[in-house]
Coordinates of C-alpha atoms (C1' of nucleotides) in Angstrom, one line a residue:
Chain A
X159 CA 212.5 59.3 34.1
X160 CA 212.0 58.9 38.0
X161 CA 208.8 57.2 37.0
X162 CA 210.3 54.3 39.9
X163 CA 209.8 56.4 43.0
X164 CA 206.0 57.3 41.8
X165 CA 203.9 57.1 44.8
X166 CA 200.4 55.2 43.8
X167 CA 198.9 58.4 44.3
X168 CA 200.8 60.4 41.6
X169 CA 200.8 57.0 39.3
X170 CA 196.9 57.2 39.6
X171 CA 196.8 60.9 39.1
X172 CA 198.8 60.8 35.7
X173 CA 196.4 57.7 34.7
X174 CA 194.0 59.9 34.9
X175 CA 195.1 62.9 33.2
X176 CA 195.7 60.5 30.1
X177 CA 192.5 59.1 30.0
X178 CA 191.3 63.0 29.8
X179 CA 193.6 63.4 27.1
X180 CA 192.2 60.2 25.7
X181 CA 189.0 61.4 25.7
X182 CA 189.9 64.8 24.5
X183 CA 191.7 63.6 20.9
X184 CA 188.0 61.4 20.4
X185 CA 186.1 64.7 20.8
X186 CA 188.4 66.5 18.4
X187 CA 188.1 64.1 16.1
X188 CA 184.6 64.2 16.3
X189 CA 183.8 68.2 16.5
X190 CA 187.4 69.7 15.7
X191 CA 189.5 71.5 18.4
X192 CA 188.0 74.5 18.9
X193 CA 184.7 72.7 20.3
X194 CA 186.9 71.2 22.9
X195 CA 184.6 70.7 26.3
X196 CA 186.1 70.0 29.7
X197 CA 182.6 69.2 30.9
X198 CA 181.8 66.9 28.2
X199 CA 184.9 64.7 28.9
X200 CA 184.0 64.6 32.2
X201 CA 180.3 63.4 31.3
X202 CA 182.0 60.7 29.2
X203 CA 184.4 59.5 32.1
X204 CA 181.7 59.3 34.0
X205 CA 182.7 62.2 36.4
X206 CA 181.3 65.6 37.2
X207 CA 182.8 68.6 35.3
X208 CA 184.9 70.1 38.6
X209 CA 186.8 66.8 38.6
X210 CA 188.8 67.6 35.8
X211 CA 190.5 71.0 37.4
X212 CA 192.2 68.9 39.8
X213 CA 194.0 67.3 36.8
X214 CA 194.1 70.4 34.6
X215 CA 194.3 74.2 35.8
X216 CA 191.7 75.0 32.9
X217 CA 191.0 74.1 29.2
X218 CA 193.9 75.9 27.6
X219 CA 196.1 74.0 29.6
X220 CA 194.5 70.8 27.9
X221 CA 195.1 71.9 25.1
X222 CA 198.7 72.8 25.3
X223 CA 199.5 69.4 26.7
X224 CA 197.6 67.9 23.7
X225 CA 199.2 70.3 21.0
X226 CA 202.8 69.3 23.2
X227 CA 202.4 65.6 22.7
X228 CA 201.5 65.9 19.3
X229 CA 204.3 67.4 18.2
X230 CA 206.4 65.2 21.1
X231 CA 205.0 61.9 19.2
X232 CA 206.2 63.3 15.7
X233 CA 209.4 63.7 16.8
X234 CA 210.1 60.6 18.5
X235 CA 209.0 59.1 15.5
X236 CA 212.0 60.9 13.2
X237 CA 214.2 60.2 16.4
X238 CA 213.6 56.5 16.1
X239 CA 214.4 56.7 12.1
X240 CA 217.4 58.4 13.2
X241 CA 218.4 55.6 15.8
X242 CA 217.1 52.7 13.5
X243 CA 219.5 54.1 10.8
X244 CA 223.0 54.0 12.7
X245 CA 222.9 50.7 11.1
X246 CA 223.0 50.0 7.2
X247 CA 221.4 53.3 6.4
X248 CA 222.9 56.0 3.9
X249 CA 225.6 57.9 4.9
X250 CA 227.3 57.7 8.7
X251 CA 224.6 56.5 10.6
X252 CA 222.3 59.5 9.4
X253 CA 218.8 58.7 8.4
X254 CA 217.2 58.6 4.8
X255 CA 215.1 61.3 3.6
X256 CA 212.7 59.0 1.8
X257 CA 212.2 57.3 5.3
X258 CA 211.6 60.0 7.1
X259 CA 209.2 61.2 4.6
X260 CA 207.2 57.9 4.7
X261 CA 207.1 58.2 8.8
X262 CA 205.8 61.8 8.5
X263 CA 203.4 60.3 6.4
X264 CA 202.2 57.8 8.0
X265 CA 202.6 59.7 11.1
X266 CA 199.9 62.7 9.6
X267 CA 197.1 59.8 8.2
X268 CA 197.6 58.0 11.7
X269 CA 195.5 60.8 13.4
X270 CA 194.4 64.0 11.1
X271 CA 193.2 65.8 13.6
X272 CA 196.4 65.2 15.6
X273 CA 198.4 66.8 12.6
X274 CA 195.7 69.5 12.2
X275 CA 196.5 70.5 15.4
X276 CA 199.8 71.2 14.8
X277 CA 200.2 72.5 11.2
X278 CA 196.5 73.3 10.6
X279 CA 194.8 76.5 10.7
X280 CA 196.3 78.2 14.1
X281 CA 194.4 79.1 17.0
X282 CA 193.8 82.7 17.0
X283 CA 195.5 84.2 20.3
X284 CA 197.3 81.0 21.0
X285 CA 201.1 81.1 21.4
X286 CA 202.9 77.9 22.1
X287 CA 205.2 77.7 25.3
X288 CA 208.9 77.3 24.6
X289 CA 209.3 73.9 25.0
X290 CA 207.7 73.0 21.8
X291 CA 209.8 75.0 19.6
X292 CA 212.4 73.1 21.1
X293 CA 210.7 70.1 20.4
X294 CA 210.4 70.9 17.0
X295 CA 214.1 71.4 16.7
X296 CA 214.8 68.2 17.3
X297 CA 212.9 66.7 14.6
X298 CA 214.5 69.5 12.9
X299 CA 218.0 68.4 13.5
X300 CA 217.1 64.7 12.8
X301 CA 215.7 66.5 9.0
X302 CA 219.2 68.6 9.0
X303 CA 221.1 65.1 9.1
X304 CA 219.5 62.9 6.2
X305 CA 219.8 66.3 4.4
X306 CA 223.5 66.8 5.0
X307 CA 223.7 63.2 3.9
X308 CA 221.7 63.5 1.1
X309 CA 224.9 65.3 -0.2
X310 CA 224.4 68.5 -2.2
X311 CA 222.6 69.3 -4.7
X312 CA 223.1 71.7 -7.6
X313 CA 221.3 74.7 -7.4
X314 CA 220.1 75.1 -10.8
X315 CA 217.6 78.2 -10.8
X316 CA 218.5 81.9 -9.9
X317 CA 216.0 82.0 -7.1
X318 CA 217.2 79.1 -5.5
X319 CA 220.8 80.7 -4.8
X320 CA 219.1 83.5 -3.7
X321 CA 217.4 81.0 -0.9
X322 CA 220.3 79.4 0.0
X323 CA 222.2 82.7 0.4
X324 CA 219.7 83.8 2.3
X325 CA 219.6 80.8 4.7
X326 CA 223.0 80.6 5.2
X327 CA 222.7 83.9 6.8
X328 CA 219.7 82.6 8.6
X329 CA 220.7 79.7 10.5
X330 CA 219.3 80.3 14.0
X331 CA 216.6 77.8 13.7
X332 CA 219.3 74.8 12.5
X333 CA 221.3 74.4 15.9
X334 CA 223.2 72.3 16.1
X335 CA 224.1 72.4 12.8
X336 CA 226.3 75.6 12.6
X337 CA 228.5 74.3 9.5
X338 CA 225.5 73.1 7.3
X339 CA 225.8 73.6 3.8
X340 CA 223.1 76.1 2.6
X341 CA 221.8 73.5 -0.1
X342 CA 221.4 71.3 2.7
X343 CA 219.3 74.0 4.8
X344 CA 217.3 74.3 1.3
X345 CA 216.4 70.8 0.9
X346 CA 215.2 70.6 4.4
X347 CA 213.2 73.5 4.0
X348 CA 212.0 72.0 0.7
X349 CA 211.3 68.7 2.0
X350 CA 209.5 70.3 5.1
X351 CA 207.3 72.3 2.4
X352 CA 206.5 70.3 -0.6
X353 CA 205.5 67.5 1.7
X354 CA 203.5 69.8 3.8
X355 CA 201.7 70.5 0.5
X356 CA 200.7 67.6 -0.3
X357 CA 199.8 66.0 2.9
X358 CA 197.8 69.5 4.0
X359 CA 195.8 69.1 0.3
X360 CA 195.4 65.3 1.0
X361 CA 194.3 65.2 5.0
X362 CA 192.0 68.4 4.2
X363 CA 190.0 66.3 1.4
X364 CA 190.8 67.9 -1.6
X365 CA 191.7 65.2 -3.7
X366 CA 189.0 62.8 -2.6
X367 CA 186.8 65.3 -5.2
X368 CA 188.9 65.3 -7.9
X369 CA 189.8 61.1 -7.9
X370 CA 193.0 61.3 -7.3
X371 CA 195.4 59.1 -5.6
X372 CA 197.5 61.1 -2.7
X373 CA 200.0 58.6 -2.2
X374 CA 200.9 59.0 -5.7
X375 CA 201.5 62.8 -5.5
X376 CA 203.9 62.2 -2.3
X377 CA 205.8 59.7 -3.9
X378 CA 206.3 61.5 -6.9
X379 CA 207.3 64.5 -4.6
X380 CA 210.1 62.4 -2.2
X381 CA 211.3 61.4 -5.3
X382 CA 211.9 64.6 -6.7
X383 CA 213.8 66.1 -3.7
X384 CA 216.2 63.0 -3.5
X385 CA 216.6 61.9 -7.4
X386 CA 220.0 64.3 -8.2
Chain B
X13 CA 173.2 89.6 -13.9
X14 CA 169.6 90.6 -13.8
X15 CA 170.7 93.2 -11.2
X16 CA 169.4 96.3 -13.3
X17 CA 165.8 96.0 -12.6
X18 CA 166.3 95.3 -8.7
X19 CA 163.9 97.1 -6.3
X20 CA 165.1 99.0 -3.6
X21 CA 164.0 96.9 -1.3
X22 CA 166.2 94.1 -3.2
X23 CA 169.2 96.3 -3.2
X24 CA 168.8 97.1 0.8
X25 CA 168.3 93.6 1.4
X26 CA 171.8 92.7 -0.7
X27 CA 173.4 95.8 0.9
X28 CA 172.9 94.5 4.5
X29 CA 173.9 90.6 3.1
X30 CA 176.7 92.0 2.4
X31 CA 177.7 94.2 5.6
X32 CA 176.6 90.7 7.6
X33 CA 179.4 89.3 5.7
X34 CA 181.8 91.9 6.1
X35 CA 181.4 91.8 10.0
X36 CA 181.6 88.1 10.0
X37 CA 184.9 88.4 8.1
X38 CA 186.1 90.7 11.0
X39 CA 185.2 88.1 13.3
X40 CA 187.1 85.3 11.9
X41 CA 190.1 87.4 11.6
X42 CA 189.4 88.0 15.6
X43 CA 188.4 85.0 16.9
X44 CA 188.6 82.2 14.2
X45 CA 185.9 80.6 12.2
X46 CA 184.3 78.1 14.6
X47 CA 183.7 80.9 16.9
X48 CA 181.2 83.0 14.2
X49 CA 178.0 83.8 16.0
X50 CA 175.0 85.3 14.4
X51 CA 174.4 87.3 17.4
X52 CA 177.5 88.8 17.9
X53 CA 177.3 90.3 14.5
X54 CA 174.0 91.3 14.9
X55 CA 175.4 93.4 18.3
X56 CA 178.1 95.1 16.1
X57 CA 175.4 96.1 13.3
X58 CA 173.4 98.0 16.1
X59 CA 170.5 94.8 15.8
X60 CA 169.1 92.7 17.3
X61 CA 169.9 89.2 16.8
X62 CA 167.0 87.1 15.3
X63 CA 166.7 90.5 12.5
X64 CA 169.5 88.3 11.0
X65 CA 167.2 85.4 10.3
X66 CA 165.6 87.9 7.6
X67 CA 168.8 87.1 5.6
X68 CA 170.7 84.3 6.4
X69 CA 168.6 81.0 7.1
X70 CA 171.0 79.8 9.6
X71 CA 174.3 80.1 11.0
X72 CA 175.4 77.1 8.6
X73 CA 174.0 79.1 5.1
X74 CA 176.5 82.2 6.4
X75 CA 179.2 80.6 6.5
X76 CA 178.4 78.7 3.4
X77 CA 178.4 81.7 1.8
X78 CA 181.2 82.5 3.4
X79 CA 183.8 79.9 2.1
X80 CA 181.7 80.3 -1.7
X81 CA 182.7 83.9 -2.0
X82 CA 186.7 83.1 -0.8
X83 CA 186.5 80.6 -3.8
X84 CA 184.9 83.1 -6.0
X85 CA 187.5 85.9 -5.4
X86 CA 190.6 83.4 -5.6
X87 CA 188.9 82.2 -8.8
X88 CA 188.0 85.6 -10.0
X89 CA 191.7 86.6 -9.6
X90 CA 193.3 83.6 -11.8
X91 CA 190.6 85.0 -14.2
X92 CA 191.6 88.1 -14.3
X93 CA 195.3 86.8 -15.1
X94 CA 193.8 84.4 -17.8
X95 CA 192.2 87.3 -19.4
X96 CA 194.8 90.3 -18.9
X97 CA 197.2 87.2 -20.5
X98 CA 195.5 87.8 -23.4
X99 CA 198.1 90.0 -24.9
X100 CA 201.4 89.8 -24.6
X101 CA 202.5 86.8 -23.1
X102 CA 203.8 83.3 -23.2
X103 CA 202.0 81.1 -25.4
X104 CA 198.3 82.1 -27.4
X105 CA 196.9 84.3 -24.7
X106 CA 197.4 81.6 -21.8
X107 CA 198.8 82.9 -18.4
X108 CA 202.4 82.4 -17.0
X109 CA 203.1 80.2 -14.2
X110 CA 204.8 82.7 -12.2
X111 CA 201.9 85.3 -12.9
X112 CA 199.7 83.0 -11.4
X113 CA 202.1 82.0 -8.4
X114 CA 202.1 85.5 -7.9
X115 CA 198.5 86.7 -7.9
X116 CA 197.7 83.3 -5.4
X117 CA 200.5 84.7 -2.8
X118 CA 199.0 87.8 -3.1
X119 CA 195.6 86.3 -2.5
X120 CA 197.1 84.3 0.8
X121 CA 198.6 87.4 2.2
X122 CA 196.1 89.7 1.5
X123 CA 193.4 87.9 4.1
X124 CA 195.1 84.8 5.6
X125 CA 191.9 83.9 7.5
X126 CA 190.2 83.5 3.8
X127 CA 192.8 81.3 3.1
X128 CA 192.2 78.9 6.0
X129 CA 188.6 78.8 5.7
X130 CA 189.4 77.4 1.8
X131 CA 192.5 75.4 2.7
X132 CA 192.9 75.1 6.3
X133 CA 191.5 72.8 8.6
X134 CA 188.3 70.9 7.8
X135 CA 185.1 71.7 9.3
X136 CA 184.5 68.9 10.9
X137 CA 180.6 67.6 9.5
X138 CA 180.9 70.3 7.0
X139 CA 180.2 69.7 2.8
X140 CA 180.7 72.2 0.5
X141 CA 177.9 72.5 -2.2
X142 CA 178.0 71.2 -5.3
X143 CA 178.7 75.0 -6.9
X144 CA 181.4 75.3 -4.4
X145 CA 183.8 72.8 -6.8
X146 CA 182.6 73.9 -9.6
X147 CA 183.9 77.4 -8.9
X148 CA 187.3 75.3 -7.9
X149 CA 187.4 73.6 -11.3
X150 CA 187.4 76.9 -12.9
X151 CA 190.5 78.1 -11.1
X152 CA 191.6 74.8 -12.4
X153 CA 190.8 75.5 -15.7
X154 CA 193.4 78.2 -16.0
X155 CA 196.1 76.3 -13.9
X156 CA 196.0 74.2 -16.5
X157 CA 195.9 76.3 -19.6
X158 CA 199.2 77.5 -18.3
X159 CA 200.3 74.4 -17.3
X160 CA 199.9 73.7 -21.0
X161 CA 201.6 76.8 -22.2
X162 CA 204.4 75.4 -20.0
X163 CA 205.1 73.0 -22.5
X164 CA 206.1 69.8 -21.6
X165 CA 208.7 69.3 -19.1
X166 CA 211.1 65.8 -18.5
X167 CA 210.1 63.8 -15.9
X168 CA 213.0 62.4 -15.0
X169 CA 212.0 60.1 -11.5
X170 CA 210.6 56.6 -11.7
X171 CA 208.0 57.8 -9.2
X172 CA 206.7 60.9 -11.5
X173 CA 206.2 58.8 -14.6
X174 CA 204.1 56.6 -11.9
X175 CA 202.1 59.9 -11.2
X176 CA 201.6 60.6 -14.6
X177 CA 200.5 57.0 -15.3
X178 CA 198.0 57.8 -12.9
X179 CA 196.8 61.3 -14.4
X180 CA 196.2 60.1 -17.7
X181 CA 193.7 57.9 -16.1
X182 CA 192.2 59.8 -13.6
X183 CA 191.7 63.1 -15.8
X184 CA 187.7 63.9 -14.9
X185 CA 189.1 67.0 -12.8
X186 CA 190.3 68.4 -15.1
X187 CA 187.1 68.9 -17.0
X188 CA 187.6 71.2 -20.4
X189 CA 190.9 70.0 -21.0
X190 CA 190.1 66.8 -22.2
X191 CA 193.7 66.4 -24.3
X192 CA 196.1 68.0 -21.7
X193 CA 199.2 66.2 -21.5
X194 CA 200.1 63.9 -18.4
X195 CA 203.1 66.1 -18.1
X196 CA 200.9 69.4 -17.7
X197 CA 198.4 68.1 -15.3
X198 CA 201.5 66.6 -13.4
X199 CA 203.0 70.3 -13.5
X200 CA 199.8 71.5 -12.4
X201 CA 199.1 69.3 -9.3
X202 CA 202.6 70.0 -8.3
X203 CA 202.3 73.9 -8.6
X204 CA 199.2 73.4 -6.4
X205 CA 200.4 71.1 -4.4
X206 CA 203.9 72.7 -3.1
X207 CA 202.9 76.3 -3.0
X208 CA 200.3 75.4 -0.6
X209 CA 202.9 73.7 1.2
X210 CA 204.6 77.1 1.3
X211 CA 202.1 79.6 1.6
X212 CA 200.2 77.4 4.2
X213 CA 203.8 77.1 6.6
X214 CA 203.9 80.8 6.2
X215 CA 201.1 82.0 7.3
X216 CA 200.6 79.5 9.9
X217 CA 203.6 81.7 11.2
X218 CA 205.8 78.5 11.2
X219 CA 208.7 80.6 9.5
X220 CA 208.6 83.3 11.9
X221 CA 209.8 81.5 15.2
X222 CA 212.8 80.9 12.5
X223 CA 213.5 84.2 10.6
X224 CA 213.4 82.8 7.6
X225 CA 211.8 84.8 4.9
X226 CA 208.8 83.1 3.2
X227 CA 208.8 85.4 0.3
X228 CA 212.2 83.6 -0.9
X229 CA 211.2 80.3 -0.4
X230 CA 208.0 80.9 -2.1
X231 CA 209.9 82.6 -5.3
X232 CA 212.1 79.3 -5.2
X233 CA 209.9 77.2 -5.8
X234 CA 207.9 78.6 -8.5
X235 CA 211.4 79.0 -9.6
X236 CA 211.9 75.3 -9.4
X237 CA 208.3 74.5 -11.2
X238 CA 209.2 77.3 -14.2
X239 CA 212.7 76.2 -14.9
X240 CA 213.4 73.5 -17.1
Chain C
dT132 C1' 199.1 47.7 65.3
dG133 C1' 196.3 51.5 66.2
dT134 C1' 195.0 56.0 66.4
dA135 C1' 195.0 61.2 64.9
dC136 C1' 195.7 64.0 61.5
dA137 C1' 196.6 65.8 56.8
dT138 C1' 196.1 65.3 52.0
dC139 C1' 193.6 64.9 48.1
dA140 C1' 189.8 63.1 44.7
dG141 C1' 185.4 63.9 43.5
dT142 C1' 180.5 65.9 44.2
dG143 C1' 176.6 69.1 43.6
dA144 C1' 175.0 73.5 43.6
dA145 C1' 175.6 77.8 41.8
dC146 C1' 177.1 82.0 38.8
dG147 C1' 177.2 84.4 34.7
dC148 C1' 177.5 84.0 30.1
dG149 C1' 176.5 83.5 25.2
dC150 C1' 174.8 80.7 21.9
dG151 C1' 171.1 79.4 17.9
dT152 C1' 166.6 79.6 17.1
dT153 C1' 161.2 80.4 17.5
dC154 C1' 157.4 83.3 17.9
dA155 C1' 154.0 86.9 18.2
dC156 C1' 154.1 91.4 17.4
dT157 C1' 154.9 96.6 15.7
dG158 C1' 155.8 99.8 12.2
dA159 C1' 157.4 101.1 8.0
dT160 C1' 157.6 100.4 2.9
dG161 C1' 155.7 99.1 -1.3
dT162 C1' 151.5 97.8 -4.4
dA163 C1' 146.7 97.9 -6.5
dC164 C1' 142.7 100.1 -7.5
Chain D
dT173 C1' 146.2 111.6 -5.8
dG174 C1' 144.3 109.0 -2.2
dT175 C1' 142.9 105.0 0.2
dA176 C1' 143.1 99.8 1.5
dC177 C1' 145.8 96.1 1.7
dA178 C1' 149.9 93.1 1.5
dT179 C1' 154.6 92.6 2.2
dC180 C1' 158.5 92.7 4.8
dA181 C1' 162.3 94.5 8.3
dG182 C1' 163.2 94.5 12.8
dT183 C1' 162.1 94.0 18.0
dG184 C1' 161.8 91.8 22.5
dA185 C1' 160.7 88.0 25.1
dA186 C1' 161.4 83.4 25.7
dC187 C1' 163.3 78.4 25.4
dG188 C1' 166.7 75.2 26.2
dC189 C1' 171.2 74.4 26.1
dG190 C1' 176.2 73.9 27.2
dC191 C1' 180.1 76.3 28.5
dG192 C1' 184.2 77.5 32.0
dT193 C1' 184.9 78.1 36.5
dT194 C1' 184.3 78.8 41.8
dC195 C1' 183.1 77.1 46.1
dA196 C1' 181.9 74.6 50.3
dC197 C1' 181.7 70.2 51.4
dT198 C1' 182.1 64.7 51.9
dG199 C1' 184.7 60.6 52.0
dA200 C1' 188.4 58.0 51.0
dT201 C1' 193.5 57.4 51.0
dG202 C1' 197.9 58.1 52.8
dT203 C1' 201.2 59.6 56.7
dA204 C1' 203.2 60.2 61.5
dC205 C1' 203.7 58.9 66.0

DNA sequence: TGTACATCAGTGAACGCGCGTTCACTGATGTAC
DNA sequence: TGTACATCAGTGAACGCGCGTTCACTGATGTAC
């Protein structure tokens, strides 16, 4: 960071731009994304409705940012599992998959909307910027790790050979981790997919219908991708 | 039905319901469901827009209608499997697992816009009616008949005989079924559960940015919930 | 330390737009005798 | 079969609203000499 040298002027200026973003992730909540006002923000910071383009070039700008730190926050949270689990953790200092599925957890019920924005319904014309597939590789490589240490696992079913075959000739999106072993790409695509399911069911409401306890479901899922 | 003794002006009034619908489906897939306006589909029908108000109470009562009929065709499809099951296959006229996995794929693929307005993102303020879940409990119904077809399968993790502690208990969704075994409605909250987790990744195009194929991933795990 | 100038935050008016919805009305379609 | 009436589809004008965004402008904050 050369946050030191800020000038008050730039420190206020960024202040204000989080507020707006502040603001914005209360409207969300309240009236989902799409319904996203640059006016109404305004109205509830107490300033006029130009303001706000000195601070954002337009709404879909807003909206990147929010969609960017969204995905930034998920990824320093597996980052920090990573870090906390150079210590005592499985493996060589590589991360536990049941911890990182309790942080993605808790990470999803912290703010729905937040995770909504991310791995809901996609905005129709919108295309993310580069840097946040980038961002998601590196909560991809902190998944790659606790899966690599996870050891492998035997592939019991037909299909899933033909996964892993097919992943280990499909490694692009796992840089960094060029000499993976394809049950370990598996189980990270698995991981990233069951859990998915389940928190996608559970954040949309469709348990709270049927009486069912969410947590349950997830736990019964992490257990299933590490018990071996 | 007490269709056969419609009047004409009955069956016009049905016929344009339905091409509303239609355009408002072609919406969505343009522009997403939060940005469905009554007026804009009256503009495409060659009307004007308060003729709509002749058919649909409100803008809330379309899209209502909307998500019902996306439940009724998913539902209508596991029906037909239940049904065509009838014959030949595993069990006493129940449907397979994998049939089903199939047919809800195809389902997905066939309109993913559907699919999000069932399983995506909340509406934020929205409630479905009452006859919404009901038409949700049916697809359940067959879920579970396969489920029980299935036959029961080991749970070999701590944390799924926890789940299943927790089904026997909490068994009201699964109305009809009264005597299903924890193990089937364990098998068939997991089917739901993870290929949601799949299908929803997919056609939020996470898998593209990696070149993965879906398709394989998808066939894994059904694999992995079949295989015992 | 003081003055002259440049930078920048924020305002208020305005533009054009599309929305959901209401209302009074016209004209066609169906119904009853 | 023909006439009188009721029903209903669709129109056009209107209301009030909020949106994103532009523009010319004021006033405060920082910078250079």
């Amino acid at each position: 960071m050369t946050g030191s040298t800020k000038t008050p002027r730039e420190r206020y200026r960024q202040q204000v731009r989080e507020e707006v973003k502040e603001k914005a992730w209360q409207q969300i909540a309240g009236s989902g994304a799409s319904a996203l006002s640059l006016n109404a923000i305004a109205k509830q910071m107490g300033m006029s409705g130009p303001a706000l383009y000195r601070y954002f070039a337009n709404r879909d700008e807003l909206i990147t940012e929010l969609i960017r730190d969204a995905y930034r926050s998920l990824a320093d949270a597996f980052l920090a599992v990573a870090d906390a689990g150079a210590g005592a953790d499985v493996g060589a200092g590589r991360p536990a998959l049941p911890e990182l599925a309790r942080v993605l957890r808790r990470w999803a019920l912290a703010d729905p909307h937040r995770y909504f924005l991310v791995y809901g319904t996609p905005v129709p014309g919108y295309h993310a910027p580069q840097d946040i597939t980038g961002i998601a590789s590196e909560m991809m490589s902190v998944l790659l790790d606790a899966c690599a240490a996870a050891g492998p696992e035997p592939a019991t079913a037909a299909d899933a050979h033909a996964f892993e075959e097919h992943l280990a000739d499909h490694r692009d999106w796992a840089e960094g981790h060029p000499d993976a072993a394809p049950a370990a790409l598996r189980l990270a695509m698995t991981f990233w997919s069951r859990l998915h399911g389940a928190l996608s069911l559970e954040l949309a409401g469709h348990f709270t219908g049927m009486g069912l306890d969410p947590a349950l479901l997830f736990q019964a899922e992490v257990d299933a991708l590490t018990a071996r």
